[in-house]
Coordinates of N, CA, C and O in Angstrom, one line a residue:
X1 N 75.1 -72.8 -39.4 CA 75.2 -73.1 -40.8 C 74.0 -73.9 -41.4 O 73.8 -74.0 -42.6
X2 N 73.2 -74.4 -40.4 CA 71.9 -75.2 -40.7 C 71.0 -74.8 -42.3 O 70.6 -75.4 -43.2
X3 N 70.9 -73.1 -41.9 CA 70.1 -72.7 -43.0 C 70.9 -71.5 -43.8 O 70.3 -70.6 -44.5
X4 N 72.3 -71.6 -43.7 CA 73.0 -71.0 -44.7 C 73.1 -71.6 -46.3 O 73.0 -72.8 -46.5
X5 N 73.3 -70.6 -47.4 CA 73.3 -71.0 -48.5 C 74.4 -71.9 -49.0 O 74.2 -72.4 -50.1
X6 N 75.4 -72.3 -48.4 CA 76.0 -73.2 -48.9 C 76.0 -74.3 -48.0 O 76.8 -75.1 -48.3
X7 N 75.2 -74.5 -47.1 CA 75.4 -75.7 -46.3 C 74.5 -76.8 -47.7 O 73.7 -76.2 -48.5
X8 N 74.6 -78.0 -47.8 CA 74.4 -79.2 -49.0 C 75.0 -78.9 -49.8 O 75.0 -79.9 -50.6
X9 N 75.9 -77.8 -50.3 CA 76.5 -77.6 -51.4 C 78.1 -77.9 -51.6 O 79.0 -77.8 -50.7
X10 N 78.3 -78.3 -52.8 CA 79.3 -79.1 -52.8 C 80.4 -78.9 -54.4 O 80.1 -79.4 -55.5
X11 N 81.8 -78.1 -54.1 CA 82.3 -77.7 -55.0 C 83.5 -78.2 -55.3 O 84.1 -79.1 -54.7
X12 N 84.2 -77.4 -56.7 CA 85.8 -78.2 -57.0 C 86.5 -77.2 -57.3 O 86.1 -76.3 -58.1
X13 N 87.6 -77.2 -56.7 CA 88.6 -76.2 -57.3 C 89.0 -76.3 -58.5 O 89.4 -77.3 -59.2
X14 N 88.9 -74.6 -58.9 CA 89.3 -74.8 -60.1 C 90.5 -73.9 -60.8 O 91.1 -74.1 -61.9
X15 N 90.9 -72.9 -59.6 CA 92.0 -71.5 -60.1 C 92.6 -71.5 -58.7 O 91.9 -71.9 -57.8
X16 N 93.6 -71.0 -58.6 CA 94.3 -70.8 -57.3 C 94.9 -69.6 -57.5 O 95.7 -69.6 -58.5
X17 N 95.0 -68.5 -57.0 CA 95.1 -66.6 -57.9 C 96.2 -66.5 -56.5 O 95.7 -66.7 -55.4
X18 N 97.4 -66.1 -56.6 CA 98.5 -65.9 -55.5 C 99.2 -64.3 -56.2 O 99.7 -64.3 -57.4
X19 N 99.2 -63.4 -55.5 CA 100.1 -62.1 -56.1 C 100.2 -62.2 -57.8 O 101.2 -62.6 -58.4
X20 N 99.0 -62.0 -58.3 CA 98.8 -61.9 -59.6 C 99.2 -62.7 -60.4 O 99.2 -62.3 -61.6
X21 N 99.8 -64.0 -60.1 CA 99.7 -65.2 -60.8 C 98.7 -66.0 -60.9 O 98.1 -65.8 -59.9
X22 N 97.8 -67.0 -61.8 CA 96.4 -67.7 -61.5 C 97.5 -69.6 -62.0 O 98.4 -69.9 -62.8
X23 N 96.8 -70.3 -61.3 CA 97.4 -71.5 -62.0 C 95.6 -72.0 -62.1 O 94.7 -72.0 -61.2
X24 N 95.6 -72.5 -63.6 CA 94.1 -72.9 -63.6 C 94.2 -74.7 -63.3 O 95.0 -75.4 -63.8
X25 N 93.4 -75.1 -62.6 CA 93.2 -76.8 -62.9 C 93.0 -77.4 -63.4 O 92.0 -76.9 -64.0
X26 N 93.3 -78.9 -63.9 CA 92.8 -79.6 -65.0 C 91.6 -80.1 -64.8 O 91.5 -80.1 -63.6
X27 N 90.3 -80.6 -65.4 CA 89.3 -81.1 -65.1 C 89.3 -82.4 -64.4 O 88.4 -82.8 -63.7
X28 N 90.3 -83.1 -64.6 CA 91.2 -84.1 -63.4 C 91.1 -83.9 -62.5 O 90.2 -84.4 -61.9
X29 N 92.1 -82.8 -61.7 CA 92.7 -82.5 -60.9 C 91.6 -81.6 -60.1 O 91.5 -81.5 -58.9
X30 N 90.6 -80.6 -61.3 CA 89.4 -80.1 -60.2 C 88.6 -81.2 -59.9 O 87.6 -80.8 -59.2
X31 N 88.5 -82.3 -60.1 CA 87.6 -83.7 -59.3 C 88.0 -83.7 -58.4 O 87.2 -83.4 -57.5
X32 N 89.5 -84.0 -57.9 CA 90.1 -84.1 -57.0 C 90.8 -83.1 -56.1 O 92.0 -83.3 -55.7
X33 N 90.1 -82.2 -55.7 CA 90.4 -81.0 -55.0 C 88.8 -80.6 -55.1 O 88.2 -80.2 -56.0
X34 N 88.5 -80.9 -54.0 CA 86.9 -80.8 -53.7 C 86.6 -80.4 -52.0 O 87.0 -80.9 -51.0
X35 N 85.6 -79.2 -52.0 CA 84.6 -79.1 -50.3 C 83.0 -79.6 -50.6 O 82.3 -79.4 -51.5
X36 N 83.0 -80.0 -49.7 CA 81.2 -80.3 -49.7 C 80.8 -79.7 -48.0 O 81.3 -79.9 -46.9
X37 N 80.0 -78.9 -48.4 CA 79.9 -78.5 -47.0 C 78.3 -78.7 -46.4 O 77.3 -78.1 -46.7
X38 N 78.6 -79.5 -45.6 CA 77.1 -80.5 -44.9 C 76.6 -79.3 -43.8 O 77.1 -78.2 -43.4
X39 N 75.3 -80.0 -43.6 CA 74.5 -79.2 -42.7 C 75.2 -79.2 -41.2 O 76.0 -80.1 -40.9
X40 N 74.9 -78.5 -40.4 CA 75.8 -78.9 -38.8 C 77.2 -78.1 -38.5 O 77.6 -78.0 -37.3
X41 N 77.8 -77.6 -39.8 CA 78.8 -77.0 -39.9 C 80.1 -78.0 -40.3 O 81.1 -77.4 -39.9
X42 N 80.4 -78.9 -40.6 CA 80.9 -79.7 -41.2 C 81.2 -79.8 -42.9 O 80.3 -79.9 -43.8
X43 N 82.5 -79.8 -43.1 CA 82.9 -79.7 -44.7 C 83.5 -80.8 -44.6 O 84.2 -81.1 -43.6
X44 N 83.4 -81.7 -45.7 CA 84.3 -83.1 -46.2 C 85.3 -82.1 -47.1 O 85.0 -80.9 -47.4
X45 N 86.3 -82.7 -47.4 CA 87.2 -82.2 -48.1 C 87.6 -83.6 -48.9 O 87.7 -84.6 -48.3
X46 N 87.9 -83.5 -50.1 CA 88.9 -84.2 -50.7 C 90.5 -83.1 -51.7 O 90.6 -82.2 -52.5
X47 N 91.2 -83.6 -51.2 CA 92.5 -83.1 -51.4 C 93.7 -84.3 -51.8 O 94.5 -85.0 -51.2
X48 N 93.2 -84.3 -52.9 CA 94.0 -84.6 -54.4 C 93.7 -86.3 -54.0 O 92.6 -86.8 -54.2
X49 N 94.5 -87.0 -53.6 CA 94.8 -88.6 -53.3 C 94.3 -88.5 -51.4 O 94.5 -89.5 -50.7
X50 N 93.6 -87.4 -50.8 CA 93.6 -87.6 -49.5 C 92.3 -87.1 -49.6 O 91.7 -86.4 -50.4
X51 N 91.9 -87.7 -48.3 CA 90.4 -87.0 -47.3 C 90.8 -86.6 -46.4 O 91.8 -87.0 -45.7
X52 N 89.9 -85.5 -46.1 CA 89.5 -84.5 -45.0 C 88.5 -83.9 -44.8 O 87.5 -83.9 -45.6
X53 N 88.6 -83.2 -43.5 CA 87.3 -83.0 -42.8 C 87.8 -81.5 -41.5 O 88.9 -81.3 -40.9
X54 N 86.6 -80.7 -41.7 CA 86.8 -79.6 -40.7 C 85.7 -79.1 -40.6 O 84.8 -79.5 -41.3
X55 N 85.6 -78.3 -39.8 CA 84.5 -77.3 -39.3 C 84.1 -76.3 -40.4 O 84.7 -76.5 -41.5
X56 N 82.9 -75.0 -40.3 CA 82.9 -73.9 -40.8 C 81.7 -73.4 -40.3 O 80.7 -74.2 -40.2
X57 N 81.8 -72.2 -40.1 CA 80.8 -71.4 -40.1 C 81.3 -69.6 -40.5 O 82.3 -68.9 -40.3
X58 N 79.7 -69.4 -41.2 CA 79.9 -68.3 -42.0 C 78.5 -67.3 -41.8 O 77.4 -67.7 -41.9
X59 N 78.8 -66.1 -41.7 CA 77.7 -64.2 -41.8 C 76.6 -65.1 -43.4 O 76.9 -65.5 -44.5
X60 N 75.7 -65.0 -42.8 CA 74.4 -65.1 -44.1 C 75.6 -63.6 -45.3 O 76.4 -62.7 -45.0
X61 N 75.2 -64.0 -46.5 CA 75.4 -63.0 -47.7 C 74.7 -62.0 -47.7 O 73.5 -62.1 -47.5
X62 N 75.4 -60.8 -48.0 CA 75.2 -59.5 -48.3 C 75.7 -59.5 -49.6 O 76.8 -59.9 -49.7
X63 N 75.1 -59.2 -50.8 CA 75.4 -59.0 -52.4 C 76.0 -60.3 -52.5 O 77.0 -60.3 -53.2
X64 N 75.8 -61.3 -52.2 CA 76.5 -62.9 -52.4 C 78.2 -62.5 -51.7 O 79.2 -63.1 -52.2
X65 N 78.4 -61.7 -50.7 CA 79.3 -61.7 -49.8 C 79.6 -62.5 -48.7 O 78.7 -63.3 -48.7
X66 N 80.3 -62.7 -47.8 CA 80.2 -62.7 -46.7 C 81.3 -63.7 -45.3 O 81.7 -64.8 -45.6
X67 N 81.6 -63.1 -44.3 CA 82.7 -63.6 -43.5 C 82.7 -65.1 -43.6 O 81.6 -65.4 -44.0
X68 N 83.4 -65.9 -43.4 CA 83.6 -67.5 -43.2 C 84.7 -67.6 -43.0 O 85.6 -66.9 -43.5
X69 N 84.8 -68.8 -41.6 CA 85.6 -68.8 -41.1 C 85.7 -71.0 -40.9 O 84.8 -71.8 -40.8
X70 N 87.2 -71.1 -40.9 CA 87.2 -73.0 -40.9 C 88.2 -73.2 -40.2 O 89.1 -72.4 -40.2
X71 N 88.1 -74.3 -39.2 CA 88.3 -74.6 -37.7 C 90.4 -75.7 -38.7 O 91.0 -75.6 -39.8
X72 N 90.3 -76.2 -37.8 CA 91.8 -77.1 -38.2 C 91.2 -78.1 -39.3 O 90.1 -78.6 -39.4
X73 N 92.2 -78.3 -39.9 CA 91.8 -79.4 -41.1 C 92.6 -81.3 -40.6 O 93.7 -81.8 -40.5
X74 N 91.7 -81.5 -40.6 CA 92.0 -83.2 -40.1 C 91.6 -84.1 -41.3 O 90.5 -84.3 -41.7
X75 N 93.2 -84.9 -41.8 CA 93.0 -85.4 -43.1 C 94.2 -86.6 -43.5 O 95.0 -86.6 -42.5
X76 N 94.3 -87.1 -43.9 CA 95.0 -88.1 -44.5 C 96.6 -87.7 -45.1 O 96.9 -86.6 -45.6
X77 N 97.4 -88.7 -45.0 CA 98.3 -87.8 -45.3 C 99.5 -88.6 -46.2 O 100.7 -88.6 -46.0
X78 N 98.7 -89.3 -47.3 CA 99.2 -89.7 -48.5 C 100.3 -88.9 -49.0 O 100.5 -87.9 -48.3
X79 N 101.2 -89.1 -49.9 CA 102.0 -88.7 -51.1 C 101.5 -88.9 -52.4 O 101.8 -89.9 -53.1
X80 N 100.5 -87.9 -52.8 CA 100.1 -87.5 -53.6 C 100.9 -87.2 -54.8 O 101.8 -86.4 -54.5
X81 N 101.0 -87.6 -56.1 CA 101.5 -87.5 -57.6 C 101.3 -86.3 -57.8 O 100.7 -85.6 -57.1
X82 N 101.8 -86.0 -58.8 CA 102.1 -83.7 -59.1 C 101.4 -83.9 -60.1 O 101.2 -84.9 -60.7
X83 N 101.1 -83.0 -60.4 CA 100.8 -81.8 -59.4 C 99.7 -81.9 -58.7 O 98.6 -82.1 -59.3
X84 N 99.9 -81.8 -57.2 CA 98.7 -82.0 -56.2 C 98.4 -80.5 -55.8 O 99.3 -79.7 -55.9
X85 N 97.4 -80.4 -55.3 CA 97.1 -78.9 -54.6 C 96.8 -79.4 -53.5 O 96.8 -78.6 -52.6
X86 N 96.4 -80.6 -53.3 CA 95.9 -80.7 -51.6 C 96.3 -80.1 -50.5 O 95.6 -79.5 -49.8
X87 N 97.9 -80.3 -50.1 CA 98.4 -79.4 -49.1 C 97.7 -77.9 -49.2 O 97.2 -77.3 -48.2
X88 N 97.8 -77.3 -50.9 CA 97.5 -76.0 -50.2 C 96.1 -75.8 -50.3 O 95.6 -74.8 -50.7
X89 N 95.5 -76.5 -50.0 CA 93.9 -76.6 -50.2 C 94.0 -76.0 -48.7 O 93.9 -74.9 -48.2
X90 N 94.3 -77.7 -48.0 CA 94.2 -77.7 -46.4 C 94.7 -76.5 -45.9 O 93.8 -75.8 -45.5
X91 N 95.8 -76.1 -45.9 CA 96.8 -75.3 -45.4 C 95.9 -73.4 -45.3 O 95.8 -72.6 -44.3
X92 N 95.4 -73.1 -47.0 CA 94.8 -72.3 -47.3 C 93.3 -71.8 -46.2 O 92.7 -70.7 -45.9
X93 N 93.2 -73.0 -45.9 CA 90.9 -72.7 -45.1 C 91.5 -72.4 -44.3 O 91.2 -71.2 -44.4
X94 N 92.4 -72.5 -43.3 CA 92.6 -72.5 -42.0 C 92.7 -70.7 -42.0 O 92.5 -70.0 -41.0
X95 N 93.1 -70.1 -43.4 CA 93.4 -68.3 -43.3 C 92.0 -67.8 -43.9 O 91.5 -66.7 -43.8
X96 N 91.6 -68.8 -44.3 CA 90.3 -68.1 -45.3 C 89.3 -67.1 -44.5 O 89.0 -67.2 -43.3
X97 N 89.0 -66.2 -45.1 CA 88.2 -64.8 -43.9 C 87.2 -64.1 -44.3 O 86.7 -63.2 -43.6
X98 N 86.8 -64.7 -45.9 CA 86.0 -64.0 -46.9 C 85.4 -65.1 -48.1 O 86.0 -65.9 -48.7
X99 N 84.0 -64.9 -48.1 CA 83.7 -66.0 -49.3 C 82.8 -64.7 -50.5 O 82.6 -63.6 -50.2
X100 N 82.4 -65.1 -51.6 CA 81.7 -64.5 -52.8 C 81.5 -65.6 -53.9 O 82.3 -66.2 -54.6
X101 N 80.2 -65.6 -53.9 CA 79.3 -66.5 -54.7 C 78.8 -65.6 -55.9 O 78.5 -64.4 -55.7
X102 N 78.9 -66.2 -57.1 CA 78.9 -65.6 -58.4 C 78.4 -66.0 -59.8 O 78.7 -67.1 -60.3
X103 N 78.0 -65.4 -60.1 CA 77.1 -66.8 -61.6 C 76.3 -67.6 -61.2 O 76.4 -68.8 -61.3
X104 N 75.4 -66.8 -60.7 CA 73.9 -67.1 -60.5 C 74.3 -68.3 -59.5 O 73.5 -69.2 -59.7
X105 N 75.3 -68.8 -58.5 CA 75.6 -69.8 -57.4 C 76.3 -70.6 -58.2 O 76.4 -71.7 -57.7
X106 N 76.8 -70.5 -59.0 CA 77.6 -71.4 -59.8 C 79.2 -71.5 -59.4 O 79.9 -72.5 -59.6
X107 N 79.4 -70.3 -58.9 CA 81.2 -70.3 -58.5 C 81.2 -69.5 -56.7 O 80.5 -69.0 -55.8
X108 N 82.3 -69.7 -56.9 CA 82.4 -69.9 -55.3 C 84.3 -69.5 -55.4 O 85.3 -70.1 -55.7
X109 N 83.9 -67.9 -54.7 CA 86.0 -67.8 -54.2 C 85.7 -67.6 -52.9 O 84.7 -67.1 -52.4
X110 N 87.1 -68.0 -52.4 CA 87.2 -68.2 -50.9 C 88.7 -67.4 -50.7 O 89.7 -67.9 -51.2
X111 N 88.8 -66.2 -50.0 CA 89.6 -65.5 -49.9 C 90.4 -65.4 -48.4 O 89.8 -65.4 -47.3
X112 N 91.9 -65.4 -48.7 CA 92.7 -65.1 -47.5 C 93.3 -63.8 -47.8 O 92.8 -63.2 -48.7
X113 N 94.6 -63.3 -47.1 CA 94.9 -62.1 -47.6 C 96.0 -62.4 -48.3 O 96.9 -61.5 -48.4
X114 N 96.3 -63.8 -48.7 CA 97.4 -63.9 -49.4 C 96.5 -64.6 -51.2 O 97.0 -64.3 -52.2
X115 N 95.9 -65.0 -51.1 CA 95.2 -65.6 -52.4 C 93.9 -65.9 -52.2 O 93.4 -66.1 -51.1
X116 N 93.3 -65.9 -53.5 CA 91.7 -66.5 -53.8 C 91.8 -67.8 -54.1 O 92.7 -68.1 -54.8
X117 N 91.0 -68.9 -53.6 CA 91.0 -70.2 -54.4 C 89.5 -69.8 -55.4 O 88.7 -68.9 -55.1
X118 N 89.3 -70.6 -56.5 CA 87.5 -70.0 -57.1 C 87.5 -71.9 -57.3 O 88.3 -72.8 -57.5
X119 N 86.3 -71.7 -57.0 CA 85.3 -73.2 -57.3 C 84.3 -73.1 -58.4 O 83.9 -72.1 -58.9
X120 N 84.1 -74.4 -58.8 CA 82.7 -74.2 -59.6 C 81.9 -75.1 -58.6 O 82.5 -75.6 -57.6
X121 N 80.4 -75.3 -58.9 CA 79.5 -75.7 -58.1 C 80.0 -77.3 -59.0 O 80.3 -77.4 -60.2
X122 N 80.1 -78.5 -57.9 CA 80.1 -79.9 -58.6 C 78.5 -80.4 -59.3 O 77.4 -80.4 -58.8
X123 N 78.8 -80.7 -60.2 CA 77.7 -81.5 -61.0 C 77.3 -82.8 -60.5 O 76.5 -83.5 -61.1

């Protein structure tokens, strides 16, 4: 992951897309539902009132495509105020099997075969 395009980059969820429902995030709540993914293969995670941390590695992009795959999620394990998404943040990487970067690097969905999460790039 040393010299892949998302290793330093660091994003916030912002849509969570399940069997044609989307629930969008508040700008709140996308602060706090966050990946940063460091060089080495290491992603910080923040999930909602908790931290976390896991593995990743990912296929260089084809048309801003490409396989990614994230190891167990090891994280904190608060009671988080509602609406939290953190659980399904964590819960979600562990199926993730597909990524797609879009708007010029600006957004970021991360696909399993049950839903999309989409990011924007953090400011």
């Amino acid at each position: 992951p040393d010299s892949h395009p998302l290793a330093g980059t660091e994003w916030q969820m912002t849509a969570i897309d399940t069997s044609g429902s989307t629930t969008s995030l508040t700008p709140t709540l996308q602060r706090r539902h966050t990946l940063a993914f460091n060089d080495g293969g290491e992603v910080q995670l923040q999930l909602d009132c908790n931290r976390g941390r896991s593995t990743w590695t990912a296929g260089q992009p084809s048309s801003g495509a490409g396989n990614i795959s994230f190891g167990p999620v090891a994280g904190t394990r608060m009671a988080c105020p509602a609406p939290s998404f953190g659980n399904d943040l964590a819960s979600a990487l562990e199926q993730v099997q597909r990524y797609i970067t879009t708007l010029d690097g600006r957004q970021l969905v991360l696909e399993t075969p049950a839903l999309r999460l989409t990011f924007a790039a953090a400011e």
